[in-house]
Short mmCIF file of C-alpha atoms and ligand atoms in Angstrom, two decimals:
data_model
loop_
_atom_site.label_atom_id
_atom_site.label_comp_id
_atom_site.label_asym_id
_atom_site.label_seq_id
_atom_site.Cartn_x
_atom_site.Cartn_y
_atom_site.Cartn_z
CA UNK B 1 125.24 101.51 164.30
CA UNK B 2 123.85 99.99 167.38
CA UNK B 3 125.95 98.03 170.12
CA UNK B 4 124.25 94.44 169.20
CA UNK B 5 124.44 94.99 165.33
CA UNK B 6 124.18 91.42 163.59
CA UNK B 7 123.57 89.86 167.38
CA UNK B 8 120.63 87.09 167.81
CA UNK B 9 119.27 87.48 171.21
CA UNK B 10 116.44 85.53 173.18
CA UNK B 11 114.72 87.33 175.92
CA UNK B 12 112.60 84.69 177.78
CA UNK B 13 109.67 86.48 180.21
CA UNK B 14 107.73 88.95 178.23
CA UNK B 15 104.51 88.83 179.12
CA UNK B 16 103.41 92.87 179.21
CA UNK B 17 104.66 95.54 177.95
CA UNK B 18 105.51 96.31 181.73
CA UNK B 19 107.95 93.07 181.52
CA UNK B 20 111.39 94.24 182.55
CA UNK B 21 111.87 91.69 179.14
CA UNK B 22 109.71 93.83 176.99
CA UNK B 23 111.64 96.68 177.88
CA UNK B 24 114.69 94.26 177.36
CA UNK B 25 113.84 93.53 173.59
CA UNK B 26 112.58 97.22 172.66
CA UNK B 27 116.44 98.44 173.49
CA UNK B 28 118.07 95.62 172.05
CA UNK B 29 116.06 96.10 169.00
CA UNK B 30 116.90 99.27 168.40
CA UNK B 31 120.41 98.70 169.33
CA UNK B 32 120.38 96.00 165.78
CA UNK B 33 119.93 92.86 167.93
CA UNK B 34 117.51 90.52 166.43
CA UNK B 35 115.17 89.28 168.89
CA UNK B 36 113.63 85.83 169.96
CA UNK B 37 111.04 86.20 172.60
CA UNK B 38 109.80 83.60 174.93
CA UNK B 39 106.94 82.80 177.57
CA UNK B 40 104.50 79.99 178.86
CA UNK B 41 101.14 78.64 179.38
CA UNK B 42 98.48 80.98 179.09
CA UNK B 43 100.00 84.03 179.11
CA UNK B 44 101.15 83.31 175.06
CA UNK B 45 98.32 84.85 173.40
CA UNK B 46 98.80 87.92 175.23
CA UNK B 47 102.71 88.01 174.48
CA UNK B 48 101.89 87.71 171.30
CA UNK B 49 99.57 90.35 171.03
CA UNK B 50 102.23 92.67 172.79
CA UNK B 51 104.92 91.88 170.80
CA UNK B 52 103.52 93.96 168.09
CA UNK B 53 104.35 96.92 170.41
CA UNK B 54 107.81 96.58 169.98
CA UNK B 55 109.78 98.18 167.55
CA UNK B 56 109.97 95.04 164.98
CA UNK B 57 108.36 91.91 164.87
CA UNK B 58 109.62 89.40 167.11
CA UNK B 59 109.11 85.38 167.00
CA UNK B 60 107.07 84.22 170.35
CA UNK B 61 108.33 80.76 171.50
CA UNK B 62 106.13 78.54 173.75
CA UNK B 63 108.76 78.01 176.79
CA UNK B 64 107.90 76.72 180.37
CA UNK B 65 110.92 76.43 182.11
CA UNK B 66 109.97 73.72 184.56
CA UNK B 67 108.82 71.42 181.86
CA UNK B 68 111.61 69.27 180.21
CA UNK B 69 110.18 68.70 176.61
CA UNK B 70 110.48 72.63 176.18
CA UNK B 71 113.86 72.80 177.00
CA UNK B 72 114.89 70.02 175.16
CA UNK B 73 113.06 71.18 172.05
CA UNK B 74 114.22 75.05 172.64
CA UNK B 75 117.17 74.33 170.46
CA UNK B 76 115.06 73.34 167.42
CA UNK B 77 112.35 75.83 167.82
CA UNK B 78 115.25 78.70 167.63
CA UNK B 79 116.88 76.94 164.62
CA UNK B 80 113.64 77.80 162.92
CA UNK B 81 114.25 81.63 163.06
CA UNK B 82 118.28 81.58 163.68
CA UNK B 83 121.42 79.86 163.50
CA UNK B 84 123.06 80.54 166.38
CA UNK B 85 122.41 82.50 169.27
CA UNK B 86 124.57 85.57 170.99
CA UNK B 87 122.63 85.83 173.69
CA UNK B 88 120.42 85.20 176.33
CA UNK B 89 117.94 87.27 178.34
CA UNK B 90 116.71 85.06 181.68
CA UNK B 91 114.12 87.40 182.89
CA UNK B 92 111.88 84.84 184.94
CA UNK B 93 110.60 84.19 188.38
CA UNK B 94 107.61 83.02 190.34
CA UNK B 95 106.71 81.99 193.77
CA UNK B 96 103.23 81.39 195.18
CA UNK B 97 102.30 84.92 196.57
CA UNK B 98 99.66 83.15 199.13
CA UNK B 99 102.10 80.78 200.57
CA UNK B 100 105.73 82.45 200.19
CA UNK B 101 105.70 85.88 199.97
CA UNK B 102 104.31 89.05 202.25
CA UNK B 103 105.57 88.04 205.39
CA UNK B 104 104.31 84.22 205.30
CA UNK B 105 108.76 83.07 205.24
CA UNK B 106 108.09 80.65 208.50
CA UNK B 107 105.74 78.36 207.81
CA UNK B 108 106.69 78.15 203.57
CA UNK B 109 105.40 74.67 202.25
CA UNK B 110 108.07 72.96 200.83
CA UNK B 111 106.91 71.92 197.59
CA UNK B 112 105.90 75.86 196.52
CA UNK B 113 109.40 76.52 197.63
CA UNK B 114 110.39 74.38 195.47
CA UNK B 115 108.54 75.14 192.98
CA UNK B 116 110.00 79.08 193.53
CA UNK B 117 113.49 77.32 193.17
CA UNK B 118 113.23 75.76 190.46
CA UNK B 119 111.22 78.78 188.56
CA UNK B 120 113.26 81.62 189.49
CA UNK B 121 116.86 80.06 190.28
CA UNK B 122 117.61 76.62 188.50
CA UNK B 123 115.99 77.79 185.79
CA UNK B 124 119.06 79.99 184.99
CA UNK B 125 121.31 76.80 184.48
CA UNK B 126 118.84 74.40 182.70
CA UNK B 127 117.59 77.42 180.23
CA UNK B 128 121.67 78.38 179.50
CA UNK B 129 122.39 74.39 178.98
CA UNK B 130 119.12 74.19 177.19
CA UNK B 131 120.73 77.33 174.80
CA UNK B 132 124.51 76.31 174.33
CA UNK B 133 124.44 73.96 171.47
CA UNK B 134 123.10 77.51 169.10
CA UNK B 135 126.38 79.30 171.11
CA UNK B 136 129.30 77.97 169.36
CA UNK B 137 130.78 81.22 169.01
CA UNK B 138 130.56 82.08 172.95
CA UNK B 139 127.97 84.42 173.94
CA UNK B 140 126.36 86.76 177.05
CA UNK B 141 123.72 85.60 179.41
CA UNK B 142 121.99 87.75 181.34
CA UNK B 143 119.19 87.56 184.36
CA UNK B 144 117.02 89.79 186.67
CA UNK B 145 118.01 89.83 190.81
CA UNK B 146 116.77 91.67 193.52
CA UNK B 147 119.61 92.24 195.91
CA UNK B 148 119.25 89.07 197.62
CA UNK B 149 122.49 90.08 200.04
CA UNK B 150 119.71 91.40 202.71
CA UNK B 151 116.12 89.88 203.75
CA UNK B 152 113.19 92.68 202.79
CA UNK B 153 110.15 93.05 203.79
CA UNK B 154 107.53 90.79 201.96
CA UNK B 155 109.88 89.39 199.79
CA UNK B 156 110.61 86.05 201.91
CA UNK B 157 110.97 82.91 200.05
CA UNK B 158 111.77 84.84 196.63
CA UNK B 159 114.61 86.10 198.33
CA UNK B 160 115.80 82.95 198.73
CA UNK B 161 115.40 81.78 194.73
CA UNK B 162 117.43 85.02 194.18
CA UNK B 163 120.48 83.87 196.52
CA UNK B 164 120.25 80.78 194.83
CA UNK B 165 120.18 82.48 191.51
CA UNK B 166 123.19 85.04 191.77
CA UNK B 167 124.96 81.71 193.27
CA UNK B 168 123.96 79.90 190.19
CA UNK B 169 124.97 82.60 187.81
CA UNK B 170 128.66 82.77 189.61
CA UNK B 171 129.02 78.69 189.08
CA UNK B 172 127.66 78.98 185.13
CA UNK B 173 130.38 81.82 184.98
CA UNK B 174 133.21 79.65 186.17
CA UNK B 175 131.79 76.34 183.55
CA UNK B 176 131.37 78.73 180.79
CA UNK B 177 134.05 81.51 181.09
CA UNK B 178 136.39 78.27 179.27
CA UNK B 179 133.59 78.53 175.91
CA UNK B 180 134.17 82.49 175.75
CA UNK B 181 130.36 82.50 177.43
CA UNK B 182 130.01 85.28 180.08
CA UNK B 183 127.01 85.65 182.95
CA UNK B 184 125.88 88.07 185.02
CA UNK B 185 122.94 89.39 186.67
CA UNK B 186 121.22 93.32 186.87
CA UNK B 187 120.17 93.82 190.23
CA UNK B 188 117.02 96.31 189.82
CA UNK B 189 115.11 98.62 192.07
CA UNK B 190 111.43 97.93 192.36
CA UNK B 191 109.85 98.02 189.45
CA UNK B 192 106.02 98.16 188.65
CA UNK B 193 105.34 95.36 186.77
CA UNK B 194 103.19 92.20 186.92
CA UNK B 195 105.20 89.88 189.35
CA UNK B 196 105.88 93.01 191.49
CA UNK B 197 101.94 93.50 192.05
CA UNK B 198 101.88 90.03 192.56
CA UNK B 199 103.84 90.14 195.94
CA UNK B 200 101.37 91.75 198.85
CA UNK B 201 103.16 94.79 200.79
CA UNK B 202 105.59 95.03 198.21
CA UNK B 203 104.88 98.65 198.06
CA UNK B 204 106.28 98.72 201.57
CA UNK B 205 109.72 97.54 199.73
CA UNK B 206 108.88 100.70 197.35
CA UNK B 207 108.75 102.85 199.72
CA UNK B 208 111.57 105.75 200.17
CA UNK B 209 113.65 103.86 197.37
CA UNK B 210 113.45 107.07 195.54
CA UNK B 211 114.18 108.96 198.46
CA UNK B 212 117.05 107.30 200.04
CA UNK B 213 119.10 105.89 196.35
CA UNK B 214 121.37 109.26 195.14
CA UNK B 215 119.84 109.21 192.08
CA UNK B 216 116.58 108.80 192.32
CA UNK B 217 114.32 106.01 191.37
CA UNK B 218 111.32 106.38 189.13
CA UNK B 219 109.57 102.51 189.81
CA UNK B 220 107.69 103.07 186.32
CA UNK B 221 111.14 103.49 184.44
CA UNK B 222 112.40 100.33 183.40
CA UNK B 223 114.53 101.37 180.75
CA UNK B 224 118.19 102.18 182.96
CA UNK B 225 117.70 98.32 183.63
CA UNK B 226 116.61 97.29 180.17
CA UNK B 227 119.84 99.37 179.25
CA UNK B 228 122.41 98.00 181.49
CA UNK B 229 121.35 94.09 180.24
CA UNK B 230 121.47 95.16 176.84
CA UNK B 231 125.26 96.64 177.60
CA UNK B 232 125.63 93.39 179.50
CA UNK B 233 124.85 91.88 176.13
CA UNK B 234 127.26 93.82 174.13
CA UNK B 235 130.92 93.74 173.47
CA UNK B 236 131.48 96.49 176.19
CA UNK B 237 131.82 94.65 178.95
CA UNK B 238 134.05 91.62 177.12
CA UNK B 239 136.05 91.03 180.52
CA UNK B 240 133.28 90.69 182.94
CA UNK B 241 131.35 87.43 184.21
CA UNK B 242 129.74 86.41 187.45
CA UNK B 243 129.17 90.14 188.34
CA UNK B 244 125.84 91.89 189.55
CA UNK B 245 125.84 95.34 188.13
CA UNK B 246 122.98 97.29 190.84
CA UNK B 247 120.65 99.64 188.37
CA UNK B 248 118.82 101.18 191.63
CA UNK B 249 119.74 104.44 191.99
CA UNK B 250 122.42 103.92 193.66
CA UNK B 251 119.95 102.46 196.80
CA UNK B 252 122.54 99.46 197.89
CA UNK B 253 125.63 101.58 198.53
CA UNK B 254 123.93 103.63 200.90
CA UNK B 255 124.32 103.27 204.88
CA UNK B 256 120.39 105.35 205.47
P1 NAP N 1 106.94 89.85 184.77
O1 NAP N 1 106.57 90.78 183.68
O2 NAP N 1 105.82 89.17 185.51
O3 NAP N 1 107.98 88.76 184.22
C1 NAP N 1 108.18 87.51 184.83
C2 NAP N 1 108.04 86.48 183.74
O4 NAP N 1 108.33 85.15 184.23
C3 NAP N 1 106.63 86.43 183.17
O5 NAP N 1 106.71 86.53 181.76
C4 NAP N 1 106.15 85.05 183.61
O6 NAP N 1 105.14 84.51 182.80
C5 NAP N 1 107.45 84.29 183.52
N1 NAP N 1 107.37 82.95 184.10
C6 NAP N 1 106.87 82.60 185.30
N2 NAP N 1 106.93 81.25 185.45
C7 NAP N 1 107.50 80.76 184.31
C8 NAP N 1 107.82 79.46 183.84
N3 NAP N 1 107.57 78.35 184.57
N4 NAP N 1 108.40 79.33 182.62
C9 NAP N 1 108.65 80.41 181.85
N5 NAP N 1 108.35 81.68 182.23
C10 NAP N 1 107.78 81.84 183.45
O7 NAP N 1 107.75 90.62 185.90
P2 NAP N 1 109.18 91.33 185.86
O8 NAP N 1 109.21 92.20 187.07
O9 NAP N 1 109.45 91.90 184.53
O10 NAP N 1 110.17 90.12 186.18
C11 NAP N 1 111.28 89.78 185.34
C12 NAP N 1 112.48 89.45 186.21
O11 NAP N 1 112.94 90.65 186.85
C13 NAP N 1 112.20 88.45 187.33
O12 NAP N 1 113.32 87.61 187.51
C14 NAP N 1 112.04 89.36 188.54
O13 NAP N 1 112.26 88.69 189.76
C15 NAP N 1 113.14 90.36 188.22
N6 NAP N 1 113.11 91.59 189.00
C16 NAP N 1 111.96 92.33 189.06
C17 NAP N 1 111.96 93.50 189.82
C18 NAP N 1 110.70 94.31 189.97
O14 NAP N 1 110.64 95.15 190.88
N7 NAP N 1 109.71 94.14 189.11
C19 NAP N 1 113.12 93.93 190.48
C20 NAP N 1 114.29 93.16 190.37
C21 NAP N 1 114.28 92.00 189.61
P3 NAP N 1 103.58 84.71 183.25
O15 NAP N 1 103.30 86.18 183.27
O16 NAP N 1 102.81 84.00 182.21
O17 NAP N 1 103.44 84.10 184.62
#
């Protein structure tokens, strides 16, 4: 018996087996969910090369969030391997690491902000809307943050998507709390995975996370986090929307 028995769940982001999604599927698979995976552009083939990694097969739908015809045809494309849909993994983000991120905030061009915004923050509302008609039953959505309450080093403009994207999660809780539909956000340490590597200095942001969180912090575990969005998923947290559960050790409640 697993805690998303019979559940049909789409994780969109896996590109590695280092994607927090990948990690994200692998648990939810072997807690009985049935998996949908999604990603874009050129990045497919590999996806679906590392799908075979996980514990069953998994479709791979072709899904780039900033292009309309995707969304729009996301409904059909899931019909083709499901019926309806339980949940929804939003584990996405991107923002131009030579122009936004590693201490380049003043001076951000506008249209790669944008770009970052509408990537890593609208993206949560127009993927859930894209989604809805396959949850007629109500359902869990769930997306990645990094703490976005403080400004980091190197992190800059991405810490703005984030703000915009816990905001964004608490405004689809309050539309879709009425459809039995709840959203929230895990709010992970660092992480080693691609779009981690991708930000420069952001092993400056790594640094004494394991020392200073309670609990430690291993950066190459991304299981606890994989864990909590699969409970996030589940029917054990059935009163609970526009919440951020932290899975970082412990890091954010600490004064030093
Ligand atoms: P990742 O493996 O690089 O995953 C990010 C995914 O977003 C990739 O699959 C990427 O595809 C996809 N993506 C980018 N632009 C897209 C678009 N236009 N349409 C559809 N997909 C797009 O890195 P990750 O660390 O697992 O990131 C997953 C989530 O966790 C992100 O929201 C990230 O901000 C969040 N998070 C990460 C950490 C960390 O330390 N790693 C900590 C807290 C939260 P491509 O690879 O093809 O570009």
């Amino acid at each position: 018996m697993g805690i998303l028995d019979g559940r049909t769940i789409l994780v969109a982001g896996v590109t590695m087996d280092s994607s927090i999604g990948f990690a994200v599927a692998k648990v939810a698979q072997e807690q009985g969910a049935q998996v949908v995976v999604s990603n874009f552009g050129r990045a497919l083939g590999i996806t679906r090369r590392i799908v075979k990694r996980l514990p069953e097969p998994a479709p791979v739908l072709e899904l780039d969030v900033t292009d309309e015809d995707h969304l729009a045809a996301l409904p059909d494309a899931l019909r083709e391997h499901t019926d309806h849909l339980d949940g929804l993994v939003h584990s996405i983000a991107y923002g131009n690491p030579e122009t936004l991120l590693g201490g380049r905030f003043l001076g951000g061009p506008w249209p790669d902000v944008a770009q970052a915004l509408q990537v890593s923050a609208y993206s949560l509302a127009s993927l859930t809307e894209a989604c809805l008609p396959l949850m007629g039953r109500g359902g869990s959505v769930v997306g990645l943050t990094f703490d976005a309450s403080k400004a980091w080093p190197a992190y800059d403009w991405m810490g703005v998507a984030k703000a915009g994207l816990e905001s964004c999660s608490r405004y689809l809780a309050r539309d879709l709390g009425p459809e039995g539909i709840r959203v929230n956000l895990v709010a992970a340490g660092p992480l080693k995975t691609l779009a981690a590597k991708a930000i420069p200095g952001f092993e400056d942001l790594e640094a004494g996370w394991s020392e200073r969180a309670p609990l430690g912090w291993d950066e190459g575990d991304r299981e606890p986090t994989a864990r909590a969005v699969v409970a996030l998923l589940s029917d054990f947290f059935p009163a609970t929307t526009g919440e951020i559960v932290h899975v970082d050790g412990g890091y954010h409640a600490m004064g030093t």
